[in-house]
XYZ file of C-alpha atoms in Angstrom:
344
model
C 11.386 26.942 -73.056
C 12.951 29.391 -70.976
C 15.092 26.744 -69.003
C 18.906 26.914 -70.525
C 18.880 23.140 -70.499
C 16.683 23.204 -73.150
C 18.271 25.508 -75.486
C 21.416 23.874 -74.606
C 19.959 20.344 -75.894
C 18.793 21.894 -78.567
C 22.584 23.469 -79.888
C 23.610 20.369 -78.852
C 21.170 18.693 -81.297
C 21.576 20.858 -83.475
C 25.136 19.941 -84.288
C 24.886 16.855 -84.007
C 22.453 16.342 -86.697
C 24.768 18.615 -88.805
C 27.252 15.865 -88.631
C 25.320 13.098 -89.400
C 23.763 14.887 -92.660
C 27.090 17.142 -93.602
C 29.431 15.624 -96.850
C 26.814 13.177 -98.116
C 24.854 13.768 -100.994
C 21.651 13.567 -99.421
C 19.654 12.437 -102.753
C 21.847 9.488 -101.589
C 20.318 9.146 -98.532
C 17.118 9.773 -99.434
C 17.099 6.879 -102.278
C 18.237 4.859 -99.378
C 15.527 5.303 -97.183
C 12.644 5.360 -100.310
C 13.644 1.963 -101.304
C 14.022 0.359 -97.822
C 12.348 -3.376 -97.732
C 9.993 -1.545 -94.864
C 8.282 -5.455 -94.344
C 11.158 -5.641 -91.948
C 10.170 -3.348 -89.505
C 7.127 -5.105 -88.745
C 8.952 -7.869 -87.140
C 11.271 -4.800 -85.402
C 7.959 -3.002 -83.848
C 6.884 -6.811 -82.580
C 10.589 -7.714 -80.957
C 10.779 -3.755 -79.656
C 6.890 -4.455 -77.805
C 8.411 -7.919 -76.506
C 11.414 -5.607 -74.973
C 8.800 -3.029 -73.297
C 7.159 -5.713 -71.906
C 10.424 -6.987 -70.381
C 10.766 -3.772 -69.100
C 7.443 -3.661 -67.323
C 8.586 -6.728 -65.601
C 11.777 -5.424 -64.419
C 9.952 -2.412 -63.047
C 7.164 -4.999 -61.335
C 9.846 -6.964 -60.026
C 11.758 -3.548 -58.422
C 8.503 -1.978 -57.164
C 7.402 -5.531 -55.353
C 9.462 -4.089 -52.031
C 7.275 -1.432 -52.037
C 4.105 -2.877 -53.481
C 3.136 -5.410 -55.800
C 1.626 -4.224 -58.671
C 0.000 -6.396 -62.302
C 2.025 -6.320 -64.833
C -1.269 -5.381 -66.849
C -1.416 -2.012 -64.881
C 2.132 -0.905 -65.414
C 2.025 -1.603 -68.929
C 0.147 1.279 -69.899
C 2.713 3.318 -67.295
C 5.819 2.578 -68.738
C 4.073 3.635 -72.454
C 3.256 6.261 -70.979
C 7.189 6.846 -69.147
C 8.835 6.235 -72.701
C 6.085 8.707 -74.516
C 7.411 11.433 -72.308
C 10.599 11.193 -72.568
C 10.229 10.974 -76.553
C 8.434 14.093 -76.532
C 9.110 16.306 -73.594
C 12.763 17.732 -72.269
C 14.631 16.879 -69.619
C 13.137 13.020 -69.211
C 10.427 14.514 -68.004
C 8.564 10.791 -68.988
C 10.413 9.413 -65.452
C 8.425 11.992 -63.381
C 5.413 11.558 -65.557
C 5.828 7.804 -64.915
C 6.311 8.129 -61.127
C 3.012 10.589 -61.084
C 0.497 8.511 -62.650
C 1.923 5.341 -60.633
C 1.183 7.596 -57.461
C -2.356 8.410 -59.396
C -3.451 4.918 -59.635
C -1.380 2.667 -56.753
C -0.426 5.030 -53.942
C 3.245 4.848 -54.534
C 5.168 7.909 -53.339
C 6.661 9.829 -56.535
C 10.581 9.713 -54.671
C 10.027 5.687 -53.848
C 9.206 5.652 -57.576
C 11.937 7.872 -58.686
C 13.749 5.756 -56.951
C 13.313 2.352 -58.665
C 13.304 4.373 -62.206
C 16.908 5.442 -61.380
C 18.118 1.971 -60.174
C 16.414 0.989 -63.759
C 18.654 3.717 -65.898
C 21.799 2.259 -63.597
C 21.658 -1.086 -64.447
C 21.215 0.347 -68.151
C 24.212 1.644 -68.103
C 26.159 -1.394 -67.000
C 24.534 -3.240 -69.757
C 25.373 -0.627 -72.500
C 29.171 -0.120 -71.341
C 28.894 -4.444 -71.316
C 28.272 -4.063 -74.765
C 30.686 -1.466 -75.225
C 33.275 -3.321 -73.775
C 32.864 -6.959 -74.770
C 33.767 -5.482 -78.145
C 36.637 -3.368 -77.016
C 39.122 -5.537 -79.019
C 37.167 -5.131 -82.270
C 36.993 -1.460 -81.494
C 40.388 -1.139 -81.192
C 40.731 -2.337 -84.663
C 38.244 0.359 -85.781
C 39.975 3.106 -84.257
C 42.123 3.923 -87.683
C 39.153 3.610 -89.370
C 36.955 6.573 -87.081
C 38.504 8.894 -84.322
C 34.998 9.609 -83.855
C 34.379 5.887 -82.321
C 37.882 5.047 -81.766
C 37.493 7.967 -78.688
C 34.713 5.536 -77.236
C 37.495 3.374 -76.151
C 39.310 5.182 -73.691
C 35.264 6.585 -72.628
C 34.386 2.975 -72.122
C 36.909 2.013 -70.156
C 36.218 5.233 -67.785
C 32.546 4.716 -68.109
C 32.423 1.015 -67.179
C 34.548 1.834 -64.013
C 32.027 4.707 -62.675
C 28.657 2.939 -63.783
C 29.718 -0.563 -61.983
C 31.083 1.992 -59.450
C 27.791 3.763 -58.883
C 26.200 0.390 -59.089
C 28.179 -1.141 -56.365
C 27.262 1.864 -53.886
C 23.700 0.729 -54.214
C 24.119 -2.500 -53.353
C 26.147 -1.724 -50.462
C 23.260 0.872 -49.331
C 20.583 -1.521 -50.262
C 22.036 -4.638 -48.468
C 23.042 -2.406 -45.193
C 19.789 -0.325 -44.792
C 21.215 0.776 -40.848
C 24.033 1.372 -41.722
C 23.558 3.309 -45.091
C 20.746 5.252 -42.784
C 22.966 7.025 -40.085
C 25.855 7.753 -43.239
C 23.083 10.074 -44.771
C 21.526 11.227 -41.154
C 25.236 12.331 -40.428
C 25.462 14.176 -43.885
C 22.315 15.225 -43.681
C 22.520 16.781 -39.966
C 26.698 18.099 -40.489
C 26.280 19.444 -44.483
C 23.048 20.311 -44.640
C 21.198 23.773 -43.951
C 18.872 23.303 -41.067
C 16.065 24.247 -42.880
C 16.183 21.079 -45.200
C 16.812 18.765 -43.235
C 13.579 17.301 -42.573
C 12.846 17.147 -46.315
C 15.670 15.216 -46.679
C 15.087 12.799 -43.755
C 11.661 12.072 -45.599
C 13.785 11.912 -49.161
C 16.588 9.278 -48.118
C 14.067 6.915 -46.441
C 11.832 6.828 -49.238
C 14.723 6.631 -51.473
C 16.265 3.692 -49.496
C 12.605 2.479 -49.933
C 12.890 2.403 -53.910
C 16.007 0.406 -53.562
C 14.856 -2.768 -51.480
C 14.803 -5.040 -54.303
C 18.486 -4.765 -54.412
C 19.051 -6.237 -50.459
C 19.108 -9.739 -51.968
C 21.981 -10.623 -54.432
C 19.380 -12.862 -56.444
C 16.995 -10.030 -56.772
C 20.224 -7.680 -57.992
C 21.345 -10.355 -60.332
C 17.529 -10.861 -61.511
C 16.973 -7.293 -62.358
C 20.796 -7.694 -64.186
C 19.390 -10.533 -66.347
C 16.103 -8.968 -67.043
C 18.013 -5.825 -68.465
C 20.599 -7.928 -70.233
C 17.303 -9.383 -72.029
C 15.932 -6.171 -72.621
C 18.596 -4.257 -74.362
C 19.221 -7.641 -76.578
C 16.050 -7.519 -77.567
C 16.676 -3.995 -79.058
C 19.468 -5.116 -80.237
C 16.897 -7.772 -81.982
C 15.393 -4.845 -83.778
C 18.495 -3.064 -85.199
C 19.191 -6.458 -86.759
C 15.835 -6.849 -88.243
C 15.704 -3.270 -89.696
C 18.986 -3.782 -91.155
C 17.535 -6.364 -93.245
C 15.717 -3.957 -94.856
C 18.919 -1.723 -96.052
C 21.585 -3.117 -98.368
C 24.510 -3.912 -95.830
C 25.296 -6.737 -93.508
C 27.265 -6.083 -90.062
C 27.251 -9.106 -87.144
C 25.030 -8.818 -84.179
C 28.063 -7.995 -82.066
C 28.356 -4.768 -84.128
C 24.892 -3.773 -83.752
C 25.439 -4.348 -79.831
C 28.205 -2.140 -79.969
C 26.072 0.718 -82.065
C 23.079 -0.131 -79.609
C 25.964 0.462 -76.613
C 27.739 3.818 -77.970
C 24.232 5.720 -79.332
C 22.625 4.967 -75.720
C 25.624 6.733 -74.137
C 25.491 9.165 -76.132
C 21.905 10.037 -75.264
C 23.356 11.061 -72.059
C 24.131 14.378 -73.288
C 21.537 16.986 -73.238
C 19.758 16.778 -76.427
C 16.314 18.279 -78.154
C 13.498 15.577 -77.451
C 14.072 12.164 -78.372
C 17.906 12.376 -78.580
C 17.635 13.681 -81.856
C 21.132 14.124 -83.054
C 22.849 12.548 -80.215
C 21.564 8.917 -81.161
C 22.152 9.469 -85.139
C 25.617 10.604 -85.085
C 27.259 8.068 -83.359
C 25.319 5.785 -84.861
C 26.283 6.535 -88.240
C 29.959 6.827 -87.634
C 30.119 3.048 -85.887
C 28.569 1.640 -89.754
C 30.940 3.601 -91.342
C 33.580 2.564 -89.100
C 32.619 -1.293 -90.133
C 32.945 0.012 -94.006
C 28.788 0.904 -94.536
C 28.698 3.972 -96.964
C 27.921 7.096 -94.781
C 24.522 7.630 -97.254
C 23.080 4.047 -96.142
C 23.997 4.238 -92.763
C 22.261 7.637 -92.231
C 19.577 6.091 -93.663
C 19.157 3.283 -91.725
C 20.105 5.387 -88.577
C 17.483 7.918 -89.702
C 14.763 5.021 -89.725
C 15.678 3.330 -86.665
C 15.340 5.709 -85.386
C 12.027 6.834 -85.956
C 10.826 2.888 -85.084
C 11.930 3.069 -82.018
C 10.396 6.572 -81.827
C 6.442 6.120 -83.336
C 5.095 3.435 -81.749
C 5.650 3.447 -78.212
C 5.283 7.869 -78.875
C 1.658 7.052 -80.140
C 1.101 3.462 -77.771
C 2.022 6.005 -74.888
C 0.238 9.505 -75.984
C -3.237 6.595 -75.858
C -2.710 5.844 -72.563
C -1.822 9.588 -71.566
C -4.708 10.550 -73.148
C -7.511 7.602 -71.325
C -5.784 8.984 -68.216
C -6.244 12.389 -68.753
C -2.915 13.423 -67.654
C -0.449 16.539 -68.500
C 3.093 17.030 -67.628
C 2.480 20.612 -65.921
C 0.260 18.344 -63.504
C 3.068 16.264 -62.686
C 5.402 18.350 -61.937
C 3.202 20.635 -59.704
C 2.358 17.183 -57.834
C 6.023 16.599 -57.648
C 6.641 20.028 -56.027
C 3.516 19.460 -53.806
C 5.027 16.006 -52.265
C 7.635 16.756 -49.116
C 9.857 14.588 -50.424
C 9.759 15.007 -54.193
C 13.438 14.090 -55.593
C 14.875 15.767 -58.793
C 17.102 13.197 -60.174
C 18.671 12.831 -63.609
C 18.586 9.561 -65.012
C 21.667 8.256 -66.446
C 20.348 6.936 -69.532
């Protein structure tokens, strides 16, 4: 509570829920959301569970450098990931996911951090894929909504750094030696003395956590797998639509799906409230959906993706007998413990 972040997430928030629930008449909204067909998010919860699990796999598949781990044991560890970060600042699910997977398998919290990172990366491509396979439709929106009409010109930046970024960690994955005495130079030339050996210990487990991407098939695996994923949630927005009275195409709910995870980027309360509803809203108004039923809808997505994997997760947190405080004071206590930001 004290950190700035957090009050700055919160303002952040804060405004951004103002504009999603400002000039409406929110009996409106509420008569929207009261008589939802809510039958259809029980096929959304199913195709969202089908998407964590794809997820799980993807993580399996990056840790199997490092070690190979069930896909029945990391289950329960990714719940637990997406829990935290639903209800605790900061992301502070990635650390809590990296903690109990040093808990129960031995992995080192920055190896961990590590793959989680190359995870939110390769998210990122996939969103600002979505965002710009429909860049031509978008353009044709623009007159429609400043609001998303501004994604354009962000999409076209954004794709260029994310690929970018991506790029560098092939290039350090694939040439491990060579990658290695770039950072021991930086490192040794940049670097106060008295880090240095934490950051010798950091970079190798680092370049540890990025194995799986030394082998173009294993890159373009972990691409497909979070192609899948993110299509999958795309599944549900199309199945909770179903239960609103409007119709968009599957293309516009990729685009939504695209512009409200980027938009999570920005430091926001706990579970992006705000930050995913705004934009949200303004890309079904910008394809004609009255602002009252797309709030609604936005409002209940929302929560969906929210609830279950929030109460699947706070189960498994529970059985384990785990606490964020705990994590982060074995974070602090490992010589190497990273502090990185996830992208998405």
């Amino acid at each position: 509570m004290k950190r700035w972040q957090f009050w700055v997430g919160l303002a952040i928030s804060a405004a951004f829920l103002y504009y999603t629930l400002s000039n409406q008449p929110l009996a409106d909204m509420w008569n929207s959301i009261i008589h939802a067909q809510f039958l259809w998010l029980i096929p959304g919860v199913a195709i969202y569970f089908i998407g964590v699990w794809a997820r799980t796999w993807r993580w399996h598949y990056l840790l199997r450098p490092i070690k190979k781990i069930p896909l029945r044991t990391l289950f329960p560890v990714v719940c637990i990931g997406y829990m935290g970060n639903n209800i605790y600042p900061a992301r502070a699910g990635e650390l809590l996911r990296a903690y109990v997977l040093k808990n129960r398998e031995g992995v080192a919290i920055s190896a961990s951090i590590a793959t989680i990172f190359i995870e939110r990366i390769f998210d990122a491509v996939v969103m600002m894929l979505f965002v710009f396979v429909n860049l031509p439709e978008l353009a044709g929106l623009k007159g429609q909504s400043g609001f998303v009409g501004s994604i354009q010109q962000l999409a076209l930046v954004g794709t260029g750094l994310f690929f970018g970024a991506l790029l560098v960690f092939l290039l350090a994955a694939m040439f491990p030696a060579v990658t290695t005495r770039i950072v021991e130079w930086m490192i040794l030339h940049l670097t106060p003395v008295r880090f240095q050996l934490k950051l010798h210990g950091l970079a190798a487990r680092f370049l540890d956590g990025i194995a799986c991407l030394r082998s173009p098939r294993d890159a373009l695996m972990v691409f497909v797998t979070s192609l899948v994923v993110w299509l999958l949630e795309t599944g549900k927005y199309w199945f909770v639509m179903h239960g609103f009275p409007f119709t968009v195409s599957f293309f516009a709910l990729m685009l939504m799906n695209g512009i409200v995870n980027i938009a999570t980027i920005l430091p926001a309360a706990p579970g992006y409230i705000g930050t995913f509803d705004a934009p949200g809203v303004a890309v079904l108004q910008a394809y004609g959906v009255e602002k009252s039923i797309a709030t609604a809808y936005t409002l209940v997505l929302h929560a969906e993706l929210w609830f279950p994997i929030t109460v699947l997760g706070a189960y498994f947190m529970l059985h384990e007998g785990l606490s964020v405080k705990a994590a982060r004071e074995e974070a602090k206590a490992e010589p190497t413990a990273p502090t990185i930001e996830s992208p998405l």
